[in-house]
XYZ file of C-alpha atoms in Angstrom:
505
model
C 90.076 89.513 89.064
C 88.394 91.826 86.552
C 85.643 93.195 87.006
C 83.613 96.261 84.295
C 81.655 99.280 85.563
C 80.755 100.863 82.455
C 81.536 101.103 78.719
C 83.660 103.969 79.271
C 85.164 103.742 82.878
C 86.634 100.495 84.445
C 88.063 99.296 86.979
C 90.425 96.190 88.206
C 90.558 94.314 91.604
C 93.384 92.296 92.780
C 92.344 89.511 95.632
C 94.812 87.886 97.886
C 94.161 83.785 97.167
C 97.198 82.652 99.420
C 98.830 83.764 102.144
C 101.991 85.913 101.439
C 104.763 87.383 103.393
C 104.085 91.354 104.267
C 106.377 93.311 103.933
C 107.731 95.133 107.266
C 109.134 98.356 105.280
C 109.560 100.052 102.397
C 113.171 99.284 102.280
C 112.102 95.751 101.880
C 109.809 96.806 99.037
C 112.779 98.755 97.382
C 114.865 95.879 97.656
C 112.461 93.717 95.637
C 112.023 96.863 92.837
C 115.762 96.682 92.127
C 115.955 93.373 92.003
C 114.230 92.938 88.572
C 115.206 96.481 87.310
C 118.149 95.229 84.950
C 115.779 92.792 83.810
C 115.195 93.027 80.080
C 111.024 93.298 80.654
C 109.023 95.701 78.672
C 107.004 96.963 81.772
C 110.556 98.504 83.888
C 111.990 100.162 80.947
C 114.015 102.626 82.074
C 112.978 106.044 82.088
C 113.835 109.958 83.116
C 113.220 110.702 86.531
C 112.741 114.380 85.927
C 109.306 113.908 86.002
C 107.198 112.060 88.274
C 104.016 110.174 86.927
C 101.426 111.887 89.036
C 101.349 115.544 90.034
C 101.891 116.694 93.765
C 98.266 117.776 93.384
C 97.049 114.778 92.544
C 98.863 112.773 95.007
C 97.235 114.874 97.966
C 94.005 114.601 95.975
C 93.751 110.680 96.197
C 95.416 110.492 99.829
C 93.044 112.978 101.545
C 89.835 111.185 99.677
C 91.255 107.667 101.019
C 92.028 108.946 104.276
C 88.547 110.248 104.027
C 86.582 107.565 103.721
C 88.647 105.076 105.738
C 87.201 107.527 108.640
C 83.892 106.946 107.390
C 83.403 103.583 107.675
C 79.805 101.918 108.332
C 80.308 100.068 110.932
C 83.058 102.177 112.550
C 86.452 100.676 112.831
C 88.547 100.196 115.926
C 91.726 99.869 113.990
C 91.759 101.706 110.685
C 95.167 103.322 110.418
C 96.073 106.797 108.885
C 97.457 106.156 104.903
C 100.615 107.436 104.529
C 102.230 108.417 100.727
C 105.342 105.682 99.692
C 107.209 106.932 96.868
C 108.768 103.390 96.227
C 105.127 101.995 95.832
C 104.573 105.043 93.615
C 107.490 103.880 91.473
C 106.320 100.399 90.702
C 102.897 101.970 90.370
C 104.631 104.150 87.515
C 106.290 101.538 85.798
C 102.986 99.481 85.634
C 101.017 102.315 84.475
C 103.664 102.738 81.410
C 103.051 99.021 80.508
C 99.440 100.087 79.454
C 98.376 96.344 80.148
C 94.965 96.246 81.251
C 95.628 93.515 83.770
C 97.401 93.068 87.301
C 100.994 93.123 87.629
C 103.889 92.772 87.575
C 103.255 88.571 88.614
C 106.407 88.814 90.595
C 104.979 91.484 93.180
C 101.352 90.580 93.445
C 101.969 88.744 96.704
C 103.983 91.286 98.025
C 101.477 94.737 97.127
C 97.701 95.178 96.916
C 96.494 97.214 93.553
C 93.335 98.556 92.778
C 93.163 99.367 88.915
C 90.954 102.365 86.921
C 91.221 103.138 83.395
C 88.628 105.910 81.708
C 88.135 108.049 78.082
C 86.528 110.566 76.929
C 85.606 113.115 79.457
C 88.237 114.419 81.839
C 88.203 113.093 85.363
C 89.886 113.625 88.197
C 91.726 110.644 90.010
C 89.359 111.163 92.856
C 86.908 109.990 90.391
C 88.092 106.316 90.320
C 88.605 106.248 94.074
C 85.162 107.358 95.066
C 83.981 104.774 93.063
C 86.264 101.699 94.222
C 84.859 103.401 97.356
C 80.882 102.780 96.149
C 81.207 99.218 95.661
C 80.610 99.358 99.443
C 77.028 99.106 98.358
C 77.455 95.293 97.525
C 79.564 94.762 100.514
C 78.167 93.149 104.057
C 80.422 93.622 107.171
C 82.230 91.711 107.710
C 82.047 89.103 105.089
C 81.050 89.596 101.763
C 78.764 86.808 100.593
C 76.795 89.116 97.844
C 80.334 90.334 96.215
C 80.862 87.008 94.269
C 81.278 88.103 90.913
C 81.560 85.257 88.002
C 84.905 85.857 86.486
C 87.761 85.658 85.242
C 86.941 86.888 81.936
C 84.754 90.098 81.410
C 83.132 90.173 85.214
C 79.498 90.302 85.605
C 77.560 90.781 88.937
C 78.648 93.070 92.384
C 82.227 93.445 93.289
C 83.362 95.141 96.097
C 87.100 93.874 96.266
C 88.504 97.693 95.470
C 86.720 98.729 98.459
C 87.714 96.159 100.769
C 91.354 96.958 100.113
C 90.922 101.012 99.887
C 89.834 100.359 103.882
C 91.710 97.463 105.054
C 92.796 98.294 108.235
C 96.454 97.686 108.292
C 97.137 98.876 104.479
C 98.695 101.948 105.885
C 101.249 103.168 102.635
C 99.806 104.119 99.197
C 101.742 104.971 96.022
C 99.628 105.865 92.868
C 100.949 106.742 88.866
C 98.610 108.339 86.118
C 99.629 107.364 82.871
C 97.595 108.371 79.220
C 97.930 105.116 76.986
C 97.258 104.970 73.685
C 95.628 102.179 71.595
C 95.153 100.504 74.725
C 93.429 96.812 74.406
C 90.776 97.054 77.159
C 89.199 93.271 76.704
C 89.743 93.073 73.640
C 88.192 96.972 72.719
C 90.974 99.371 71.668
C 90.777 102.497 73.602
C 92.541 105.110 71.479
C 93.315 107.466 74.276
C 93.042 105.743 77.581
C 93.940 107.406 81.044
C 95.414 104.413 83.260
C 95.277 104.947 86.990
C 97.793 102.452 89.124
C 97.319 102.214 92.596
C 99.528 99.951 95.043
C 99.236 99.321 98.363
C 101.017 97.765 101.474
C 100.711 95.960 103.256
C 97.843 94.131 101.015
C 94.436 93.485 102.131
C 91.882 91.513 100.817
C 93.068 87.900 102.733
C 90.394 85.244 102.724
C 88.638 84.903 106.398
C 89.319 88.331 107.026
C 87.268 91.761 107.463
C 88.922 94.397 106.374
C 88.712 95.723 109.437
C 87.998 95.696 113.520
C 84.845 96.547 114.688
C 84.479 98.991 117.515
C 84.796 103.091 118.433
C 87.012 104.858 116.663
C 90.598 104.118 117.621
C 89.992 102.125 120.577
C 91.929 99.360 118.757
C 94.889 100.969 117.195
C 98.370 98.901 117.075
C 100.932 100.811 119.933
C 103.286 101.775 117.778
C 100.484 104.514 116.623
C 100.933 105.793 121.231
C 97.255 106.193 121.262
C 97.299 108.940 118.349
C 93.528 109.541 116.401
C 92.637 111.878 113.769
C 89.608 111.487 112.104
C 89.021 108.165 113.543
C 92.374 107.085 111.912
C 94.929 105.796 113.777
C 97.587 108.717 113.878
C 101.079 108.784 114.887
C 101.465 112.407 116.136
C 103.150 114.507 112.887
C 102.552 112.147 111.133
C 106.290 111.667 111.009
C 106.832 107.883 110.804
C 106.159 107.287 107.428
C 106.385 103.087 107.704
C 104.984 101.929 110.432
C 105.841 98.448 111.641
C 103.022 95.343 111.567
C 102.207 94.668 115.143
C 101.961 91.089 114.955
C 99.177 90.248 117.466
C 96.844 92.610 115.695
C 95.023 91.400 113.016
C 91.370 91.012 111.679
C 90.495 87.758 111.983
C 86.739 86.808 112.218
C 86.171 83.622 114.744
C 83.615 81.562 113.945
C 80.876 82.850 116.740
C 81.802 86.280 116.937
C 79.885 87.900 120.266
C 77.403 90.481 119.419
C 79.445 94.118 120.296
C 76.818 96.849 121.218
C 77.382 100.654 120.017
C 79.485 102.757 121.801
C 80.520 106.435 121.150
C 83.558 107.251 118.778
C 85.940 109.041 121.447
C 86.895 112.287 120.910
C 89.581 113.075 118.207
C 92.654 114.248 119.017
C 93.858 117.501 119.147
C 96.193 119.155 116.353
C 99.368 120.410 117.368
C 100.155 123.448 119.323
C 96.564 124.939 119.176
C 95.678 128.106 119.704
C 94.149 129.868 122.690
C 91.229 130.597 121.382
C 90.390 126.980 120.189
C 88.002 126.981 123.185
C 86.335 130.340 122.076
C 83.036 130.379 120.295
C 83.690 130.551 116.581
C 81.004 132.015 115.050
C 80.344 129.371 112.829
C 79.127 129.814 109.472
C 78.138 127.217 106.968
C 77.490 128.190 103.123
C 76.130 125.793 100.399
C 75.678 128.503 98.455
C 76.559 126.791 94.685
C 78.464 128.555 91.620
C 77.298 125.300 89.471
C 73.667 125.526 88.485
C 72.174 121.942 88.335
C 69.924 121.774 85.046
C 67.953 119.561 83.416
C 69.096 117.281 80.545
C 66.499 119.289 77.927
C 67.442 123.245 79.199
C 68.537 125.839 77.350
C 70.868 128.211 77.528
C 69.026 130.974 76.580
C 66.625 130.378 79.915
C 69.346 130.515 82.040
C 72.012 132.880 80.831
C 70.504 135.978 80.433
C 72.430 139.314 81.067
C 75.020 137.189 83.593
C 77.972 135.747 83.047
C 77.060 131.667 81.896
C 79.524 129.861 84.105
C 79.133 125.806 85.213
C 76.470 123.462 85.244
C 76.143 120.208 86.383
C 73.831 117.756 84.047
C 71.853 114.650 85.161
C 72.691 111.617 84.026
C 71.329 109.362 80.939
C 70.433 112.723 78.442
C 71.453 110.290 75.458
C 67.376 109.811 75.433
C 66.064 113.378 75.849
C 68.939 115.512 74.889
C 67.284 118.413 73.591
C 67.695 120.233 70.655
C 71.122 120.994 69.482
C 72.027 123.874 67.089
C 75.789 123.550 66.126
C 79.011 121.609 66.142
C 82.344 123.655 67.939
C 80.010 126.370 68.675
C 76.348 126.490 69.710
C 73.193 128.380 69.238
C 71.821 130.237 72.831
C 68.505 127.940 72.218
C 70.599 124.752 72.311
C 70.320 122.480 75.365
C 73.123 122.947 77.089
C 73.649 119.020 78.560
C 73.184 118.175 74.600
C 75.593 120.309 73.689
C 78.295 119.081 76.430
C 77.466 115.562 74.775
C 77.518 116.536 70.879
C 81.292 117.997 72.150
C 82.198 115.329 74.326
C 82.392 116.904 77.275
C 80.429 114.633 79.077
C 79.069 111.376 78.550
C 75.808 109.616 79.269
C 76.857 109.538 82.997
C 76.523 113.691 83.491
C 79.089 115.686 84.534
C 79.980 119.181 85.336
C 80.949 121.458 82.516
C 81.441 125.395 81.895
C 80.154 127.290 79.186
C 81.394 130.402 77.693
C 79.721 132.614 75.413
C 81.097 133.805 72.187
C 78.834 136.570 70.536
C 77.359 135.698 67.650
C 77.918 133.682 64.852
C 76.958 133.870 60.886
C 76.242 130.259 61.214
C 75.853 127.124 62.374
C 76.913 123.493 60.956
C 74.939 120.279 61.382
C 76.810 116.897 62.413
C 76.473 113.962 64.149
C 78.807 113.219 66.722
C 78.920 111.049 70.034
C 75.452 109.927 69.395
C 73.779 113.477 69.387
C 72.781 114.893 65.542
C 73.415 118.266 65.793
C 71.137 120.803 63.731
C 72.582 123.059 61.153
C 71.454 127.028 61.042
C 71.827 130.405 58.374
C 71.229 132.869 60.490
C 73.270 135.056 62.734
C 72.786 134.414 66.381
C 74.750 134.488 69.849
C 76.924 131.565 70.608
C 78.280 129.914 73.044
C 80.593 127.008 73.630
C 80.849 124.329 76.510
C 84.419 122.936 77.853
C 85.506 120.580 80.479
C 85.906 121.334 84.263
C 89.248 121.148 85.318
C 90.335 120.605 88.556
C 93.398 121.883 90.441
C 94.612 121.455 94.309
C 96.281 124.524 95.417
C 98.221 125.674 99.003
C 96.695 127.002 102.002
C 98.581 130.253 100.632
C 97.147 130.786 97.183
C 95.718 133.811 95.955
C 93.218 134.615 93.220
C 95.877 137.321 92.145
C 98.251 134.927 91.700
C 96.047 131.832 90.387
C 92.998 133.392 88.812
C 92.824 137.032 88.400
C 90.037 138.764 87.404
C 90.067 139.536 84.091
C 87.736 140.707 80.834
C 86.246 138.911 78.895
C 85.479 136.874 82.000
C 87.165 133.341 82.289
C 86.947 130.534 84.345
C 88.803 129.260 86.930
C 89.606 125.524 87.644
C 87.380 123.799 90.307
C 89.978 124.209 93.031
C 91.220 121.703 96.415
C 91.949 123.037 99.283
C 93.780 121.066 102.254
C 93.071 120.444 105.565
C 94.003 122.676 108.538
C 94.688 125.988 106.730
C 92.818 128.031 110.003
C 96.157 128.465 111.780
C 98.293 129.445 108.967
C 98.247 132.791 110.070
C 100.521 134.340 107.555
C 98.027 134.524 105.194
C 95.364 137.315 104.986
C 91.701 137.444 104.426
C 90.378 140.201 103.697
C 86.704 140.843 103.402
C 83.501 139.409 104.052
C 81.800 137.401 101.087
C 83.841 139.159 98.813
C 87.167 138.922 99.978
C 90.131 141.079 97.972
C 92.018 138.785 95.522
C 95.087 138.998 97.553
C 93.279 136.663 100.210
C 94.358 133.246 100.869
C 91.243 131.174 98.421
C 91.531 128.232 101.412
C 91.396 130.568 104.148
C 88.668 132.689 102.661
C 86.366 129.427 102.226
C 87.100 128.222 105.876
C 85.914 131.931 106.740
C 82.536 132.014 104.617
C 81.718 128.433 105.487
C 82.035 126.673 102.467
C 84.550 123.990 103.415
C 85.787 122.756 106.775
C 89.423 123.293 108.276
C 89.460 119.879 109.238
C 88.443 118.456 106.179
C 89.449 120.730 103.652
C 87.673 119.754 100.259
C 86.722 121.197 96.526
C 84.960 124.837 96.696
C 84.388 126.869 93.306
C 85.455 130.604 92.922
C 84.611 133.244 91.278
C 86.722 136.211 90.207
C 84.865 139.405 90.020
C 85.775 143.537 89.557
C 86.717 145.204 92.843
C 84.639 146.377 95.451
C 84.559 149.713 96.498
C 85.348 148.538 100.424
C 86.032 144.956 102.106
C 84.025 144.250 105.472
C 85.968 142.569 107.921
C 84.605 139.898 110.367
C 84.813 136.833 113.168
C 83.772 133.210 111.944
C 84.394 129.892 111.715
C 88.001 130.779 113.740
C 89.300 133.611 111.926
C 89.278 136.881 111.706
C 89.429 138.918 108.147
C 90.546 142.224 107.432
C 88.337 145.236 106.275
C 89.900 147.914 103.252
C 88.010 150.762 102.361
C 89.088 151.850 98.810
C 91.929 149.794 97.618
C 93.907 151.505 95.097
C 94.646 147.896 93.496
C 93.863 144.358 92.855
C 90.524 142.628 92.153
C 87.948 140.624 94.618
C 86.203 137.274 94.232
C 83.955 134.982 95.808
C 83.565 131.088 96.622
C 80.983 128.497 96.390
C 80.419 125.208 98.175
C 80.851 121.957 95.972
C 77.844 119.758 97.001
């Protein structure tokens, strides 16, 4: 089924119409790959194995989001079972991906795998992009059937789907494997996307199977198949380590809705389970401290630069959507006058679109002058005079290790320079070989994940996106008790740099 979101972003579902064997293991699914891979077929060309089609950060990046919001289901689920990684469903993800055809496939596996589909241009995205918004669709969804998700298809869908959703949390999908391809000339219903950035997603078991939910309904874990031993984390069912990486089907559980279900009252999630080997002073008051202190400034579609960089250093911003229709006035094309709106100038460059986005903006000192053109529906005004500059660029976003430094990643340095919005895994607290050092400013030789567990601006459990800043040293670090650890004070390093983080909201 295909289904459109926008102009410039879509996204493909893949419903289950029959009923298909599933497979018990990945060995299985192997099997089945090298079966057709001395076929002649365009879409399992060989190719090097040297490099994989998705980054390790990226991988982490789209499991910990789906593992996320499986645990966040409305109404809770009884049964919803941890997502593991599967390398062999990343390799037929891969292979798809290089086919650049914007359609399900291969035929051959479609019974066998469930695939949720994203393709995008223009602005850079994250993969976590497309997920969170397979993950939206739950606005058109009912538990546990979904009457209102009937879009009229099969060509160029119109009306609600929710079908990515309903497989991103179907209970018993427990193995993902994901590729990220960039196709060019890429026939997208019959548009040609020049530069198109092709997200591939398989899953298995599959989910979406007529007179199903996608899941039980009940407290959190209180339905999970025994081979899990009665392991929860996050509401997920969770084999301890996480260890067993496939799982077998338990037969006699499924999510079957009988005709006259009885009415289940509310009851309490229970408890999660504990991590592994934890500390003695789990019990101990932690001090908690929660920052949403924000490095990105939130402005309005029609707000210059000039009125809010003055004498700092201009950093990120996060526009509104739909400035197309009041985008300011826009001195410039590469580089921009100070009095240009800054969300027009992120769309004259193409940096966002009419959606919004995050951008940062760096300025350049002045220029003798400034050309007029008209690009990505935004006419840019052309200018004589010297002025100060500045120029806007995408946000780029990177997942690092519960051990990376600012020295290492993103040293302080002059002129000033950004740093990529950064991801940050969960359950850094205990990795004790790393130091903090410092209290809101923390020395650049800091762990960045620790540090933000430490000034409150992301969660151990959780992890999540934070924003830092490098900045010059400080004459002395404070050292303090919260939120489970315990950082370091220095009075007057000889070396290094500090730097700060910022909640992502």
């Amino acid at each position: 089924m295909l289904c459109s979101i926008r102009t410039a972003s879509l996204f493909l579902c893949l419903t289950q119409t029959v009923l298909a064997m599933v497979l018990t293991n990945s060995t299985k699914l192997e099997s089945i790959l090298d079966k057709y891979s001395d076929k002649d077929e365009e879409w399992w060309r060989a190719r090097s194995r040297g490099k994989r089609a998705i980054s390790e950060g990226d991988m982490h990046l789209i499991l910990d989001l789906h593992n996320k919001l499986r645990g966040q289901v409305h109404p809770p689920a009884s049964n919803m079972e941890y997502m593991v990684w599967d390398y062999e469903l990343e390799r037929s993800a891969e292979h798809w991906a290089y086919s650049c055809r914007w359609e399900h496939g291969p035929s051959h596996m479609l019974t066998q795998i469930g695939q949720n589909l994203g393709a995008h241009w223009g602005r850079d995205r994250p993969p976590t992009y497309h997920v969170q918004a397979w993950y939206d669709e739950v606005r058109y969804y009912s538990y546990p059937y979904s009457q209102e998700c009937n879009p009229h298809c099969p060509f160029r869908c119109s009306g609600p789907v929710c079908t990515h959703y309903t497989q991103l949390v179907w209970a018993t999908s427990n193995r993902i494997g994901c590729a990220i391809n960039v196709c060019y000339n890429m026939n997208v219903w019959g548009m040609i996307w020049a530069k198109a950035v092709y997200l591939v997603c398989n899953y298995s078991p599959p989910g979406n199977w007529w007179g199903h939910a996608p899941y039980k309904y009940g407290a959190p874990c209180s339905a999970c198949p025994a081979s899990y031993g009665g392991g929860c984390r996050d509401n997920l069912c969770y084999k301890d380590g996480g260890v067993d990486r496939r799982p077998a089907p338990e037969l006699e559980e499924t999510n079957y809705i009988e005709p006259e279900p009885e009415p289940v009252r509310d009851r309490e999630p229970q408890p999660r389970a504990q991590t592994p080997n934890p500390s003695p002073n789990d019990n101990l008051e932690r001090n908690q401290v929660v920052s949403t202190e924000q490095m990105c400034q939130q402005v309005d579609c029609e707000t210059k630069l000039r009125d809010r960089c003055k004498g700092t250093t201009c950093n990120r911003y996060e526009c509104p959507p739909g400035c197309l229709d009041s985008p300011g006035k826009v001195v410039g094309t590469g580089y921009y006058d100070m009095q240009s709106s800054v969300c027009g100038a992120a769309l004259h460059s193409g940096v966002i679109d009419n959606d919004g986005g995050w951008l940062d903006v760096t300025r350049l000192g002045r220029k003798q002058q400034f050309t007029k053109s008209y690009k990505n529906g935004i006419q840019s005004l052309g200018k004589n005079r010297s002025a100060n500059s500045y120029k806007v660029e995408s946000v780029p976003v990177k997942a690092v290790r519960c051990d990376t430094t600012v020295a290492l990643f993103c040293p302080f340095k002059k002129p000033v320079r950004h740093c990529p919005r950064l991801y940050c895994p969960r359950n850094c607290l205990h990795d004790s070989q790393t130091r903090v050092i410092g209290t809101k400013y923390y020395a650049d030789k800091s762990s960045i994940c620790r540090a933000a567990i430490h000034a409150g601006v992301i969660q151990n459990e959780s992890g999540g996106y934070l924003d830092v800043m490098p900045v010059d040293k400080r004459n002395q670090y404070s050292g303090s008790y919260q939120n489970g650890i315990t950082s370091e004070s220095l009075l007057n390093p000889t070396s290094g740099k500090a730097f700060r983080v910022f909640a992502v909201i």
